[in-house]
mmCIF file of C-alpha atoms and ligand atoms in Angstrom:
data_model
loop_
_atom_site.group_PDB
_atom_site.id
_atom_site.type_symbol
_atom_site.label_atom_id
_atom_site.label_comp_id
_atom_site.label_asym_id
_atom_site.label_seq_id
_atom_site.Cartn_x
_atom_site.Cartn_y
_atom_site.Cartn_z
ATOM 1 C CA MET A 1 0.000 0.000 0.000
ATOM 2 C CA THR A 2 1.206 3.501 -0.788
ATOM 3 C CA GLN A 3 1.412 5.804 2.192
ATOM 4 C CA ASP A 4 -0.724 8.868 1.627
ATOM 5 C CA VAL A 5 -0.865 10.892 4.831
ATOM 6 C CA THR A 6 2.252 10.963 6.971
ATOM 7 C CA LEU A 7 2.865 12.672 10.284
ATOM 8 C CA ALA A 8 6.510 12.116 11.158
ATOM 9 C CA GLN A 9 7.703 12.928 14.681
ATOM 10 C CA VAL A 10 5.330 15.841 14.915
ATOM 11 C CA ALA A 11 5.354 18.214 17.863
ATOM 12 C CA LYS A 12 2.731 20.905 18.311
ATOM 13 C CA VAL A 13 2.830 23.514 21.019
ATOM 14 C CA PHE A 14 0.157 26.215 21.270
ATOM 15 C CA ARG A 15 1.229 29.443 22.945
ATOM 16 C CA ARG A 16 -1.385 31.686 24.518
ATOM 17 C CA ASN A 17 -0.991 34.506 27.066
ATOM 18 C CA GLY A 18 2.583 33.485 27.785
ATOM 19 C CA THR A 19 1.688 29.855 28.532
ATOM 20 C CA SER A 20 2.585 26.929 26.324
ATOM 21 C CA THR A 21 0.290 23.959 25.697
ATOM 22 C CA PRO A 22 2.223 21.031 24.260
ATOM 23 C CA VAL A 23 -0.438 18.922 22.502
ATOM 24 C CA PHE A 24 2.059 16.532 20.906
ATOM 25 C CA ASP A 25 5.755 16.216 21.516
ATOM 26 C CA ASP A 26 6.445 13.341 19.138
ATOM 27 C CA ILE A 27 3.599 11.741 17.252
ATOM 28 C CA SER A 28 3.897 9.674 14.113
ATOM 29 C CA LEU A 29 1.030 8.337 12.057
ATOM 30 C CA THR A 30 0.555 7.094 8.519
ATOM 31 C CA VAL A 31 -2.581 6.529 6.503
ATOM 32 C CA ASP A 32 -2.433 4.540 3.280
ATOM 33 C CA ARG A 33 -3.893 5.792 0.027
ATOM 34 C CA GLY A 34 -7.603 4.985 -0.017
ATOM 35 C CA GLU A 35 -7.590 3.872 3.600
ATOM 36 C CA PHE A 36 -10.332 4.930 6.030
ATOM 37 C CA VAL A 37 -8.850 5.642 9.457
ATOM 38 C CA ALA A 38 -10.871 6.665 12.508
ATOM 39 C CA ILE A 39 -9.211 8.516 15.382
ATOM 40 C CA LEU A 40 -10.590 8.067 18.901
ATOM 41 C CA GLY A 41 -9.346 9.717 22.057
ATOM 42 C CA PRO A 42 -10.391 11.747 25.082
ATOM 43 C CA SER A 43 -11.682 15.277 24.684
ATOM 44 C CA GLY A 44 -8.893 17.821 24.308
ATOM 45 C CA CYS A 45 -6.196 15.267 23.459
ATOM 46 C CA GLY A 46 -5.515 16.778 20.038
ATOM 47 C CA LYS A 47 -7.723 14.953 17.506
ATOM 48 C CA SER A 48 -8.921 18.104 15.732
ATOM 49 C CA THR A 49 -5.380 19.444 15.825
ATOM 50 C CA ILE A 50 -4.230 16.395 13.854
ATOM 51 C CA LEU A 51 -6.852 17.107 11.183
ATOM 52 C CA ARG A 52 -5.875 20.786 11.088
ATOM 53 C CA LEU A 53 -2.224 19.816 10.673
ATOM 54 C CA ILE A 54 -3.089 17.463 7.787
ATOM 55 C CA ALA A 55 -5.216 20.178 6.152
ATOM 56 C CA GLY A 56 -2.367 22.699 6.479
ATOM 57 C CA LEU A 57 -4.495 24.923 8.749
ATOM 58 C CA GLU A 58 -1.885 24.556 11.509
ATOM 59 C CA GLN A 59 1.867 24.274 11.161
ATOM 60 C CA PRO A 60 3.747 21.679 13.230
ATOM 61 C CA THR A 61 6.174 23.075 15.812
ATOM 62 C CA ALA A 62 8.559 20.271 14.780
ATOM 63 C CA GLY A 63 8.409 17.307 12.436
ATOM 64 C CA GLN A 64 6.748 16.893 9.061
ATOM 65 C CA VAL A 65 3.213 16.473 7.799
ATOM 66 C CA ALA A 66 2.943 15.272 4.206
ATOM 67 C CA ILE A 67 0.366 14.050 1.729
ATOM 68 C CA GLY A 68 1.605 11.823 -1.067
ATOM 69 C CA GLY A 69 5.175 12.497 0.054
ATOM 70 C CA ARG A 70 4.823 16.280 -0.378
ATOM 71 C CA GLU A 71 4.763 18.470 2.712
ATOM 72 C CA VAL A 72 1.472 20.271 3.321
ATOM 73 C CA SER A 73 1.320 24.059 3.373
ATOM 74 C CA VAL A 74 -1.168 26.793 4.261
ATOM 75 C CA THR A 75 -2.282 27.069 0.643
ATOM 76 C CA ASP A 76 -2.829 23.337 0.278
ATOM 77 C CA ASP A 77 -6.097 22.341 -1.348
ATOM 78 C CA ARG A 78 -5.555 18.588 -1.283
ATOM 79 C CA CYS A 79 -7.876 18.111 1.701
ATOM 80 C CA ALA A 80 -11.517 18.889 2.314
ATOM 81 C CA VAL A 81 -12.796 19.136 5.871
ATOM 82 C CA VAL A 82 -16.324 18.424 7.093
ATOM 83 C CA PHE A 83 -16.902 19.738 10.604
ATOM 84 C CA GLN A 84 -19.423 18.917 13.324
ATOM 85 C CA GLU A 85 -21.592 21.839 12.233
ATOM 86 C CA PRO A 86 -22.328 22.219 8.505
ATOM 87 C CA ARG A 87 -20.926 25.774 8.163
ATOM 88 C CA LEU A 88 -23.106 26.564 5.141
ATOM 89 C CA LEU A 89 -23.318 30.142 3.883
ATOM 90 C CA PRO A 90 -26.890 31.256 4.710
ATOM 91 C CA TRP A 91 -27.108 33.615 1.745
ATOM 92 C CA ARG A 92 -26.346 30.894 -0.805
ATOM 93 C CA THR A 93 -28.695 28.153 -1.948
ATOM 94 C CA VAL A 94 -27.872 24.492 -1.376
ATOM 95 C CA SER A 95 -26.409 24.066 -4.870
ATOM 96 C CA ALA A 96 -24.438 27.323 -4.570
ATOM 97 C CA ASN A 97 -22.959 26.074 -1.284
ATOM 98 C CA VAL A 98 -21.905 22.801 -2.914
ATOM 99 C CA ALA A 99 -20.503 24.746 -5.884
ATOM 100 C CA LEU A 100 -18.170 26.527 -3.441
ATOM 101 C CA GLY A 101 -16.394 23.224 -2.943
ATOM 102 C CA ALA A 102 -16.015 22.782 -6.709
ATOM 103 C CA ARG A 103 -14.778 26.300 -7.422
ATOM 104 C CA ARG A 104 -11.142 25.307 -7.925
ATOM 105 C CA ARG A 105 -11.967 22.298 -10.088
ATOM 106 C CA LYS A 106 -12.016 22.329 -13.864
ATOM 107 C CA GLY A 107 -14.885 20.916 -15.912
ATOM 108 C CA ASP A 108 -18.633 21.209 -15.753
ATOM 109 C CA GLN A 109 -19.309 22.456 -12.226
ATOM 110 C CA ARG A 110 -23.079 22.458 -12.582
ATOM 111 C CA HIS A 111 -23.055 18.832 -13.621
ATOM 112 C CA ARG A 112 -20.766 17.951 -10.693
ATOM 113 C CA VAL A 113 -22.966 19.756 -8.186
ATOM 114 C CA ARG A 114 -26.109 18.081 -9.527
ATOM 115 C CA ALA A 115 -24.482 14.640 -9.434
ATOM 116 C CA LEU A 116 -23.292 15.133 -5.848
ATOM 117 C CA LEU A 117 -26.655 16.370 -4.615
ATOM 118 C CA ASP A 118 -28.182 13.316 -6.229
ATOM 119 C CA GLU A 119 -25.661 11.061 -4.456
ATOM 120 C CA VAL A 120 -26.494 12.517 -1.051
ATOM 121 C CA GLY A 121 -30.236 12.273 -1.757
ATOM 122 C CA LEU A 122 -30.863 16.016 -2.102
ATOM 123 C CA ALA A 123 -31.529 16.362 -5.834
ATOM 124 C CA ASP A 124 -34.887 18.033 -5.115
ATOM 125 C CA THR A 125 -33.393 20.450 -2.616
ATOM 126 C CA ALA A 126 -30.883 22.220 -4.862
ATOM 127 C CA LYS A 127 -32.684 25.555 -4.732
ATOM 128 C CA ALA A 128 -33.498 25.500 -1.013
ATOM 129 C CA TRP A 129 -31.813 27.829 1.477
ATOM 130 C CA PRO A 130 -29.771 26.498 4.407
ATOM 131 C CA HIS A 131 -32.368 27.662 6.986
ATOM 132 C CA GLN A 132 -34.935 25.405 5.295
ATOM 133 C CA LEU A 133 -32.891 22.243 5.944
ATOM 134 C CA SER A 134 -32.929 19.782 8.829
ATOM 135 C CA GLY A 135 -29.626 19.119 10.596
ATOM 136 C CA GLY A 136 -29.123 15.867 8.681
ATOM 137 C CA MET A 137 -29.861 17.530 5.336
ATOM 138 C CA ALA A 138 -27.466 20.382 6.101
ATOM 139 C CA GLN A 139 -24.743 17.902 6.964
ATOM 140 C CA ARG A 140 -25.368 16.050 3.690
ATOM 141 C CA VAL A 141 -24.847 19.362 1.882
ATOM 142 C CA ALA A 142 -21.590 19.842 3.800
ATOM 143 C CA LEU A 143 -20.453 16.358 2.738
ATOM 144 C CA ALA A 144 -21.360 17.096 -0.900
ATOM 145 C CA ARG A 145 -19.442 20.388 -0.699
ATOM 146 C CA GLY A 146 -16.381 18.543 0.646
ATOM 147 C CA LEU A 147 -16.559 15.930 -2.104
ATOM 148 C CA ALA A 148 -17.076 18.609 -4.770
ATOM 149 C CA ALA A 149 -13.504 19.726 -4.146
ATOM 150 C CA GLU A 150 -12.359 16.258 -5.277
ATOM 151 C CA PRO A 151 -9.842 16.155 -2.434
ATOM 152 C CA ASP A 152 -7.070 13.593 -2.150
ATOM 153 C CA VAL A 153 -7.927 13.348 1.536
ATOM 154 C CA LEU A 154 -11.322 13.820 3.158
ATOM 155 C CA LEU A 155 -11.091 14.935 6.791
ATOM 156 C CA LEU A 156 -14.181 14.450 8.943
ATOM 157 C CA ASP A 157 -14.214 16.084 12.389
ATOM 158 C CA GLU A 158 -17.116 14.539 14.326
ATOM 159 C CA PRO A 159 -19.352 15.176 11.298
ATOM 160 C CA PHE A 160 -22.431 13.444 12.684
ATOM 161 C CA ALA A 161 -22.081 14.346 16.376
ATOM 162 C CA ALA A 162 -24.893 16.903 16.368
ATOM 163 C CA LEU A 163 -27.446 14.569 14.757
ATOM 164 C CA ASP A 164 -30.065 12.397 16.436
ATOM 165 C CA ALA A 165 -29.174 8.714 16.808
ATOM 166 C CA LEU A 166 -31.149 7.368 13.838
ATOM 167 C CA THR A 167 -30.103 10.131 11.454
ATOM 168 C CA ARG A 168 -26.543 9.498 12.526
ATOM 169 C CA LEU A 169 -26.758 5.800 11.594
ATOM 170 C CA LYS A 170 -28.293 6.725 8.236
ATOM 171 C CA MET A 171 -25.513 9.247 7.613
ATOM 172 C CA GLN A 172 -22.903 6.582 8.318
ATOM 173 C CA ASP A 173 -24.469 4.316 5.700
ATOM 174 C CA LEU A 174 -24.747 7.235 3.287
ATOM 175 C CA LEU A 175 -21.054 7.955 3.746
ATOM 176 C CA LEU A 176 -20.177 4.339 2.880
ATOM 177 C CA GLN A 177 -22.478 4.446 -0.138
ATOM 178 C CA VAL A 178 -21.029 7.730 -1.405
ATOM 179 C CA ARG A 179 -17.533 6.423 -0.847
ATOM 180 C CA GLU A 180 -18.028 3.800 -3.542
ATOM 181 C CA HIS A 181 -17.731 6.670 -6.060
ATOM 182 C CA HIS A 182 -15.193 8.700 -4.064
ATOM 183 C CA PRO A 183 -12.571 6.252 -2.852
ATOM 184 C CA GLN A 184 -10.150 8.831 -1.449
ATOM 185 C CA THR A 185 -8.265 8.583 1.821
ATOM 186 C CA VAL A 186 -10.475 9.419 4.812
ATOM 187 C CA VAL A 187 -9.499 10.434 8.335
ATOM 188 C CA LEU A 188 -12.502 10.553 10.662
ATOM 189 C CA VAL A 189 -12.429 11.934 14.187
ATOM 190 C CA THR A 190 -15.258 10.617 16.309
ATOM 191 C CA HIS A 191 -16.184 9.984 19.931
ATOM 192 C CA ASP A 192 -18.526 7.207 18.840
ATOM 193 C CA ILE A 193 -16.756 3.846 18.997
ATOM 194 C CA ASP A 194 -19.560 2.103 17.095
ATOM 195 C CA GLU A 195 -19.287 4.676 14.324
ATOM 196 C CA ALA A 196 -15.552 4.029 14.043
ATOM 197 C CA LEU A 197 -16.133 0.254 14.066
ATOM 198 C CA HIS A 198 -18.810 0.472 11.374
ATOM 199 C CA LEU A 199 -16.922 2.753 9.004
ATOM 200 C CA ALA A 200 -13.164 2.486 9.308
ATOM 201 C CA ASP A 201 -10.486 0.111 8.076
ATOM 202 C CA ARG A 202 -8.379 0.978 11.091
ATOM 203 C CA ILE A 203 -8.913 2.706 14.422
ATOM 204 C CA VAL A 204 -6.154 4.780 15.978
ATOM 205 C CA ILE A 205 -6.524 5.550 19.683
ATOM 206 C CA LEU A 206 -4.811 8.592 21.126
ATOM 207 C CA GLY A 207 -4.053 9.050 24.801
ATOM 208 C CA ASP A 208 -1.721 10.563 27.365
ATOM 209 C CA THR A 209 -0.514 14.148 27.613
ATOM 210 C CA PRO A 210 1.175 15.147 25.370
ATOM 211 C CA ALA A 211 -0.843 12.787 23.177
ATOM 212 C CA ARG A 212 0.574 9.749 21.459
ATOM 213 C CA VAL A 213 -0.866 6.758 19.634
ATOM 214 C CA VAL A 214 -1.667 4.276 22.407
ATOM 215 C CA ALA A 215 -3.251 1.567 20.225
ATOM 216 C CA THR A 216 -4.159 0.752 16.658
ATOM 217 C CA HIS A 217 -6.798 -1.790 15.628
ATOM 218 C CA ARG A 218 -7.434 -3.044 12.121
ATOM 219 C CA ILE A 219 -11.108 -3.947 11.917
ATOM 220 C CA PRO A 220 -11.288 -7.623 11.032
ATOM 221 C CA ALA A 221 -14.520 -7.549 9.003
ATOM 222 C CA PRO A 222 -15.242 -6.568 5.410
ATOM 223 C CA ARG A 223 -17.775 -3.839 4.653
ATOM 224 C CA PRO A 224 -20.734 -3.642 4.638
ATOM 225 C CA ARG A 225 -20.731 -4.731 8.279
ATOM 226 C CA GLU A 226 -23.564 -6.020 10.375
ATOM 227 C CA ARG A 227 -23.743 -3.833 13.467
ATOM 228 C CA SER A 228 -24.242 -7.007 15.507
ATOM 229 C CA ASN A 229 -21.107 -8.707 14.125
ATOM 230 C CA PRO A 230 -19.669 -10.644 17.136
ATOM 231 C CA THR A 231 -16.021 -10.056 16.184
ATOM 232 C CA ILE A 232 -16.679 -6.334 16.114
ATOM 233 C CA GLY A 233 -18.524 -6.651 19.432
ATOM 234 C CA ARG A 234 -15.421 -8.114 21.041
ATOM 235 C CA LEU A 235 -13.264 -5.361 19.611
ATOM 236 C CA ARG A 236 -15.756 -2.794 20.979
ATOM 237 C CA ASP A 237 -15.471 -4.325 24.463
ATOM 238 C CA ASP A 238 -11.703 -4.157 24.304
ATOM 239 C CA ILE A 239 -11.679 -0.546 23.187
ATOM 240 C CA LEU A 240 -14.240 0.422 25.863
ATOM 241 C CA HIS A 241 -12.111 -1.370 28.424
ATOM 242 C CA ARG A 242 -9.140 0.726 27.345
ATOM 243 C CA PHE A 243 -11.231 3.829 28.099
ATOM 244 C CA GLY A 244 -12.053 2.401 31.519
ATOM 245 C CA VAL A 245 -15.647 1.426 30.675
ATOM 246 C CA GLY A 246 -16.987 -2.020 31.655
ATOM 247 C CA VAL A 247 -15.002 -5.129 32.298
ATOM 248 C CA THR A 248 -13.720 -7.287 29.486
ATOM 249 C CA PRO A 249 -15.173 -10.739 30.115
ATOM 250 C CA GLU A 250 -12.682 -13.555 30.522
ATOM 251 C CA ARG A 251 -12.259 -15.394 27.288
ATOM 252 C CA GLU A 252 -10.386 -18.463 26.175
ATOM 253 C CA ASP A 253 -8.929 -16.417 23.360
ATOM 254 C CA THR A 254 -7.528 -13.366 25.084
ATOM 255 C CA ASP A 255 -6.078 -11.781 21.958
ATOM 256 C CA CYS A 256 -7.820 -8.556 21.108
ATOM 257 C CA PRO A 257 -9.175 -8.860 17.542
ATOM 258 C CA GLY A 258 -7.377 -6.699 15.044
ATOM 259 C CA ALA A 259 -4.884 -5.344 17.580
ATOM 260 C CA LEU A 260 -1.724 -3.938 16.067
ATOM 261 C CA ALA A 261 1.274 -2.467 17.772
ATOM 262 C CA ALA A 262 0.970 1.301 18.218
ATOM 263 C CA ASP A 263 2.788 3.008 15.373
HETATM 264 N N1 ATP B 1 -5.555 27.673 18.490
HETATM 265 C C1 ATP B 1 -5.306 27.192 19.707
HETATM 266 N N2 ATP B 1 -4.670 27.927 20.630
HETATM 267 C C2 ATP B 1 -4.377 27.447 21.853
HETATM 268 N N3 ATP B 1 -4.679 26.184 22.253
HETATM 269 C C3 ATP B 1 -5.305 25.407 21.365
HETATM 270 C C4 ATP B 1 -5.661 25.845 20.055
HETATM 271 N N4 ATP B 1 -6.275 24.832 19.385
HETATM 272 C C5 ATP B 1 -6.303 23.804 20.261
HETATM 273 N N5 ATP B 1 -5.730 24.135 21.429
HETATM 274 C C6 ATP B 1 -5.558 23.263 22.598
HETATM 275 O O1 ATP B 1 -4.994 22.056 22.131
HETATM 276 C C7 ATP B 1 -5.565 20.935 22.814
HETATM 277 C C8 ATP B 1 -6.129 19.951 21.796
HETATM 278 O O2 ATP B 1 -7.252 20.556 21.166
HETATM 279 P P1 ATP B 1 -8.104 19.772 20.077
HETATM 280 O O3 ATP B 1 -9.184 20.705 19.640
HETATM 281 O O4 ATP B 1 -7.207 19.231 19.037
HETATM 282 O O5 ATP B 1 -8.699 18.579 20.943
HETATM 283 P P2 ATP B 1 -9.747 17.446 20.544
HETATM 284 O O6 ATP B 1 -9.111 16.122 20.849
HETATM 285 O O7 ATP B 1 -10.234 17.662 19.153
HETATM 286 O O8 ATP B 1 -10.915 17.708 21.590
HETATM 287 P P3 ATP B 1 -12.499 17.456 21.450
HETATM 288 O O9 ATP B 1 -12.681 15.965 21.489
HETATM 289 O O10 ATP B 1 -13.076 18.122 22.664
HETATM 290 O O11 ATP B 1 -12.962 18.068 20.153
HETATM 291 C C9 ATP B 1 -6.568 21.506 23.798
HETATM 292 O O12 ATP B 1 -5.946 21.625 25.038
HETATM 293 C C10 ATP B 1 -6.887 22.874 23.222
HETATM 294 O O13 ATP B 1 -7.243 23.794 24.225
HETATM 295 MG MG1 MG B 2 -12.090 18.222 18.355
#
């Protein structure tokens, strides 16, 4: 597999009012081309900072962040980010918001916008205004806008966290469906272990202060996955146990499924 996203010995220190917050002092992480990686970790440990570093929105204090072997920069447009809130422009229609994502791409933008709205199930909503959308619809527009940029890497920062439970599950399935046509590298930050287990090829768990990768799990089940898959259930128990939730039942086979050494 070709490595796509690389964080090599990255340190990041934020300075504010004379105090320094070291978020990472030496973190390394790679994501292969086309791989879907989910990042889990406690609040404030630096998950969003990792996405911002990959997108070029933050500069590392030390170390390198690269996509496809080329270091990222502030002007990089190789990533698209979808945030927890849709961040749509209220004075633009749905299709005009999606077109914003496509503005740097050559070719027939109107066709691309129409095709994407169709993919996210909003073909009839192209002319609506953001205030006329439900939360789930608005987030589908945000996803379409991200995909319209045809990014090499799609960065998702808790994109479904503000949605109700059922809409969230539907959005996860929509993301997998849409991904069949957009097989780029994805890095998803989520607090929802089940979401990570349903969507990702690999889960990276961050911990400690400054943060480091404390565990990596490859998910040992092909997609589409049954949410009741017993192998995934065992992996969920192990991950919850790592976060101090519940007790892992004694098993004959004590190996955690999919466990890899932290990289
Ligand atoms: N621009 C900034 N200036 C100063 N400190 C910052 C800045 N951005 C982030 N931080 C600090 O860096 C740490 C990591 O923040 P980050 O947003 O990456 O955490 P997170 O893991 O995404 O948290 P959450 O799960 O709550 O979203 C926090 O202590 C935060 O206060
Ligand atoms: Mg965050």
